[in-house]
């Protein structure tokens, strides 16, 4: 009987995915100043400004040079970037269907965006790998909930 219980515990421990906590140091980072941004009626002014700050940090305009001289947009840390974009789309739908309140959406998204800006210049390979495997917005939110800024 004891052997069976021990074997079950070992199998459960091995088969369950460990919920790793990601710890990052609070590095002094300057949040970009937003002079102009597109106002999103569903998300509100505060979240629109935060999203613009996020996009300024995670994207960079690159001039392709001759012969076209067109500018291209380079996305740095695309797994983090597209995860935030998926969450933005998710929260827009929640607001439109009135599933979540504006205050809850702002609180959650501002917290997630602030974390993503603070960790931008740090080693985030394990988070990016987990975000790459996330299938839905709840899993993405779960990953960001496990990020701790010290």
mmCIF file of C-alpha atoms in Angstrom:
data_model
loop_
_atom_site.group_PDB
_atom_site.id
_atom_site.type_symbol
_atom_site.label_atom_id
_atom_site.label_comp_id
_atom_site.label_asym_id
_atom_site.label_seq_id
_atom_site.Cartn_x
_atom_site.Cartn_y
_atom_site.Cartn_z
ATOM 1 C CA UNK A 1 0.000 0.000 0.000
ATOM 2 C CA UNK A 2 2.772 2.450 0.932
ATOM 3 C CA UNK A 3 4.623 1.595 -2.267
ATOM 4 C CA UNK A 4 1.531 2.334 -4.360
ATOM 5 C CA UNK A 5 1.015 5.708 -2.665
ATOM 6 C CA UNK A 6 4.671 6.634 -3.127
ATOM 7 C CA UNK A 7 4.573 5.559 -6.763
ATOM 8 C CA UNK A 8 1.444 7.644 -7.378
ATOM 9 C CA UNK A 9 3.047 10.700 -5.756
ATOM 10 C CA UNK A 10 6.164 10.329 -7.877
ATOM 11 C CA UNK A 11 4.129 9.963 -11.076
ATOM 12 C CA UNK A 12 2.050 13.019 -10.247
ATOM 13 C CA UNK A 13 5.169 15.066 -9.477
ATOM 14 C CA UNK A 14 6.858 14.017 -12.709
ATOM 15 C CA UNK A 15 3.817 14.462 -14.942
ATOM 16 C CA UNK A 16 2.675 17.836 -13.584
ATOM 17 C CA UNK A 17 4.318 20.901 -15.024
ATOM 18 C CA UNK A 18 6.149 22.859 -12.359
ATOM 19 C CA UNK A 19 5.017 26.451 -12.042
ATOM 20 C CA UNK A 20 8.329 28.270 -12.121
ATOM 21 C CA UNK A 21 8.483 31.739 -10.618
ATOM 22 C CA UNK A 22 10.499 34.167 -12.732
ATOM 23 C CA UNK A 23 12.409 36.686 -10.645
ATOM 24 C CA UNK A 24 13.878 39.824 -12.145
ATOM 25 C CA UNK A 25 15.727 42.748 -10.670
ATOM 26 C CA UNK A 26 14.147 46.179 -10.690
ATOM 27 C CA UNK A 27 16.436 47.951 -13.122
ATOM 28 C CA UNK A 28 16.069 51.686 -13.490
ATOM 29 C CA UNK A 29 14.334 52.026 -16.821
ATOM 30 C CA UNK A 30 12.856 55.077 -18.397
ATOM 31 C CA UNK A 31 9.356 54.617 -19.645
ATOM 32 C CA UNK A 32 9.189 56.398 -22.994
ATOM 33 C CA UNK A 33 7.361 59.685 -23.115
ATOM 34 C CA UNK A 34 4.294 59.435 -25.296
ATOM 35 C CA UNK A 35 3.601 62.599 -27.215
ATOM 36 C CA UNK A 36 0.965 61.207 -29.518
ATOM 37 C CA UNK A 37 -0.934 57.919 -29.609
ATOM 38 C CA UNK A 38 -4.048 56.459 -31.121
ATOM 39 C CA UNK A 39 -6.844 56.458 -28.592
ATOM 40 C CA UNK A 40 -8.657 53.134 -28.275
ATOM 41 C CA UNK A 41 -12.273 53.703 -27.164
ATOM 42 C CA UNK A 42 -12.641 50.182 -25.768
ATOM 43 C CA UNK A 43 -9.439 50.193 -23.727
ATOM 44 C CA UNK A 44 -9.441 53.807 -22.591
ATOM 45 C CA UNK A 45 -6.855 56.569 -22.484
ATOM 46 C CA UNK A 46 -4.607 55.171 -19.741
ATOM 47 C CA UNK A 47 -4.222 51.807 -21.431
ATOM 48 C CA UNK A 48 -3.775 53.406 -24.851
ATOM 49 C CA UNK A 49 -0.807 55.394 -23.529
ATOM 50 C CA UNK A 50 0.680 52.307 -21.844
ATOM 51 C CA UNK A 51 0.372 50.292 -25.043
ATOM 52 C CA UNK A 52 2.119 53.055 -26.974
ATOM 53 C CA UNK A 53 4.961 53.029 -24.426
ATOM 54 C CA UNK A 54 5.195 49.261 -24.800
ATOM 55 C CA UNK A 55 5.319 49.514 -28.588
ATOM 56 C CA UNK A 56 8.024 52.181 -28.452
ATOM 57 C CA UNK A 57 10.201 49.887 -26.310
ATOM 58 C CA UNK A 58 9.611 46.673 -28.259
ATOM 59 C CA UNK A 59 9.743 48.007 -31.826
ATOM 60 C CA UNK A 60 12.399 49.834 -33.765
ATOM 61 C CA UNK A 61 12.183 51.512 -37.159
ATOM 62 C CA UNK A 62 14.880 50.322 -39.522
ATOM 63 C CA UNK A 63 15.774 52.098 -42.749
ATOM 64 C CA UNK A 64 16.390 49.516 -45.444
ATOM 65 C CA UNK A 65 18.614 51.818 -47.463
ATOM 66 C CA UNK A 66 19.086 51.956 -51.224
ATOM 67 C CA UNK A 67 17.326 51.495 -53.557
ATOM 68 C CA UNK A 68 13.942 51.671 -51.792
ATOM 69 C CA UNK A 69 14.733 53.788 -48.700
ATOM 70 C CA UNK A 70 11.627 52.483 -47.024
ATOM 71 C CA UNK A 71 11.420 52.061 -43.291
ATOM 72 C CA UNK A 72 10.671 48.684 -41.805
ATOM 73 C CA UNK A 73 9.521 47.873 -38.299
ATOM 74 C CA UNK A 74 11.755 45.496 -36.349
ATOM 75 C CA UNK A 75 10.102 43.730 -33.419
ATOM 76 C CA UNK A 76 12.494 42.918 -30.605
ATOM 77 C CA UNK A 77 11.566 39.904 -28.450
ATOM 78 C CA UNK A 78 8.644 38.906 -30.680
ATOM 79 C CA UNK A 79 7.253 36.269 -28.300
ATOM 80 C CA UNK A 80 6.720 38.882 -25.595
ATOM 81 C CA UNK A 81 5.469 41.443 -28.090
ATOM 82 C CA UNK A 82 2.875 39.200 -29.729
ATOM 83 C CA UNK A 83 1.727 37.866 -26.342
ATOM 84 C CA UNK A 84 0.884 41.408 -25.257
ATOM 85 C CA UNK A 85 -0.889 41.980 -28.570
ATOM 86 C CA UNK A 86 -2.948 38.797 -28.026
ATOM 87 C CA UNK A 87 -3.865 39.986 -24.528
ATOM 88 C CA UNK A 88 -4.857 43.381 -25.899
ATOM 89 C CA UNK A 89 -7.163 41.684 -28.385
ATOM 90 C CA UNK A 90 -8.544 39.439 -25.615
ATOM 91 C CA UNK A 91 -9.270 42.356 -23.275
ATOM 92 C CA UNK A 92 -10.890 44.326 -26.111
ATOM 93 C CA UNK A 93 -13.283 41.433 -26.660
ATOM 94 C CA UNK A 94 -13.957 41.166 -22.912
ATOM 95 C CA UNK A 95 -14.765 44.880 -22.758
ATOM 96 C CA UNK A 96 -16.975 44.728 -25.842
ATOM 97 C CA UNK A 97 -18.944 41.788 -24.414
ATOM 98 C CA UNK A 98 -18.926 43.436 -20.963
ATOM 99 C CA UNK A 99 -17.323 40.396 -19.327
ATOM 100 C CA UNK A 100 -14.758 42.485 -17.412
ATOM 101 C CA UNK A 101 -14.944 46.020 -16.046
ATOM 102 C CA UNK A 102 -12.753 48.823 -17.366
ATOM 103 C CA UNK A 103 -10.978 49.076 -13.988
ATOM 104 C CA UNK A 104 -10.093 45.357 -13.950
ATOM 105 C CA UNK A 105 -8.831 45.476 -17.537
ATOM 106 C CA UNK A 106 -6.706 48.571 -16.851
ATOM 107 C CA UNK A 107 -5.270 47.123 -13.645
ATOM 108 C CA UNK A 108 -4.334 43.790 -15.235
ATOM 109 C CA UNK A 109 -2.972 45.174 -18.489
ATOM 110 C CA UNK A 110 -1.012 48.031 -16.912
ATOM 111 C CA UNK A 111 0.621 45.542 -14.538
ATOM 112 C CA UNK A 112 1.511 43.180 -17.395
ATOM 113 C CA UNK A 113 2.817 45.988 -19.624
ATOM 114 C CA UNK A 114 4.915 47.455 -16.805
ATOM 115 C CA UNK A 115 6.459 44.032 -16.142
ATOM 116 C CA UNK A 116 7.229 43.538 -19.823
ATOM 117 C CA UNK A 117 8.927 46.942 -20.068
ATOM 118 C CA UNK A 118 11.003 46.367 -16.912
ATOM 119 C CA UNK A 119 12.248 42.949 -18.082
ATOM 120 C CA UNK A 120 12.982 44.090 -21.647
ATOM 121 C CA UNK A 121 16.767 44.400 -21.159
ATOM 122 C CA UNK A 122 17.083 41.238 -19.080
ATOM 123 C CA UNK A 123 17.442 37.539 -19.914
ATOM 124 C CA UNK A 124 13.923 36.340 -20.799
ATOM 125 C CA UNK A 125 14.547 33.167 -22.825
ATOM 126 C CA UNK A 126 12.609 30.877 -20.463
ATOM 127 C CA UNK A 127 9.604 33.229 -20.406
ATOM 128 C CA UNK A 128 9.660 33.568 -24.179
ATOM 129 C CA UNK A 129 9.736 29.767 -24.532
ATOM 130 C CA UNK A 130 6.727 29.399 -22.247
ATOM 131 C CA UNK A 131 4.835 32.191 -24.038
ATOM 132 C CA UNK A 132 5.574 30.498 -27.363
ATOM 133 C CA UNK A 133 3.849 27.360 -26.058
ATOM 134 C CA UNK A 134 0.863 29.198 -24.518
ATOM 135 C CA UNK A 135 -2.368 28.360 -26.311
ATOM 136 C CA UNK A 136 -4.745 30.961 -24.929
ATOM 137 C CA UNK A 137 -4.854 34.265 -23.099
ATOM 138 C CA UNK A 138 -5.357 32.638 -19.674
ATOM 139 C CA UNK A 139 -2.048 30.803 -20.065
ATOM 140 C CA UNK A 140 -0.335 34.031 -21.133
ATOM 141 C CA UNK A 141 -1.744 35.853 -18.102
ATOM 142 C CA UNK A 142 -0.547 32.941 -15.929
ATOM 143 C CA UNK A 143 2.998 33.381 -17.211
ATOM 144 C CA UNK A 144 2.973 37.115 -16.452
ATOM 145 C CA UNK A 145 1.470 36.451 -13.009
ATOM 146 C CA UNK A 146 4.555 34.389 -12.158
ATOM 147 C CA UNK A 147 6.942 37.239 -12.976
ATOM 148 C CA UNK A 148 8.228 38.854 -9.802
ATOM 149 C CA UNK A 149 10.132 42.150 -9.917
ATOM 150 C CA UNK A 150 12.416 42.643 -6.922
#
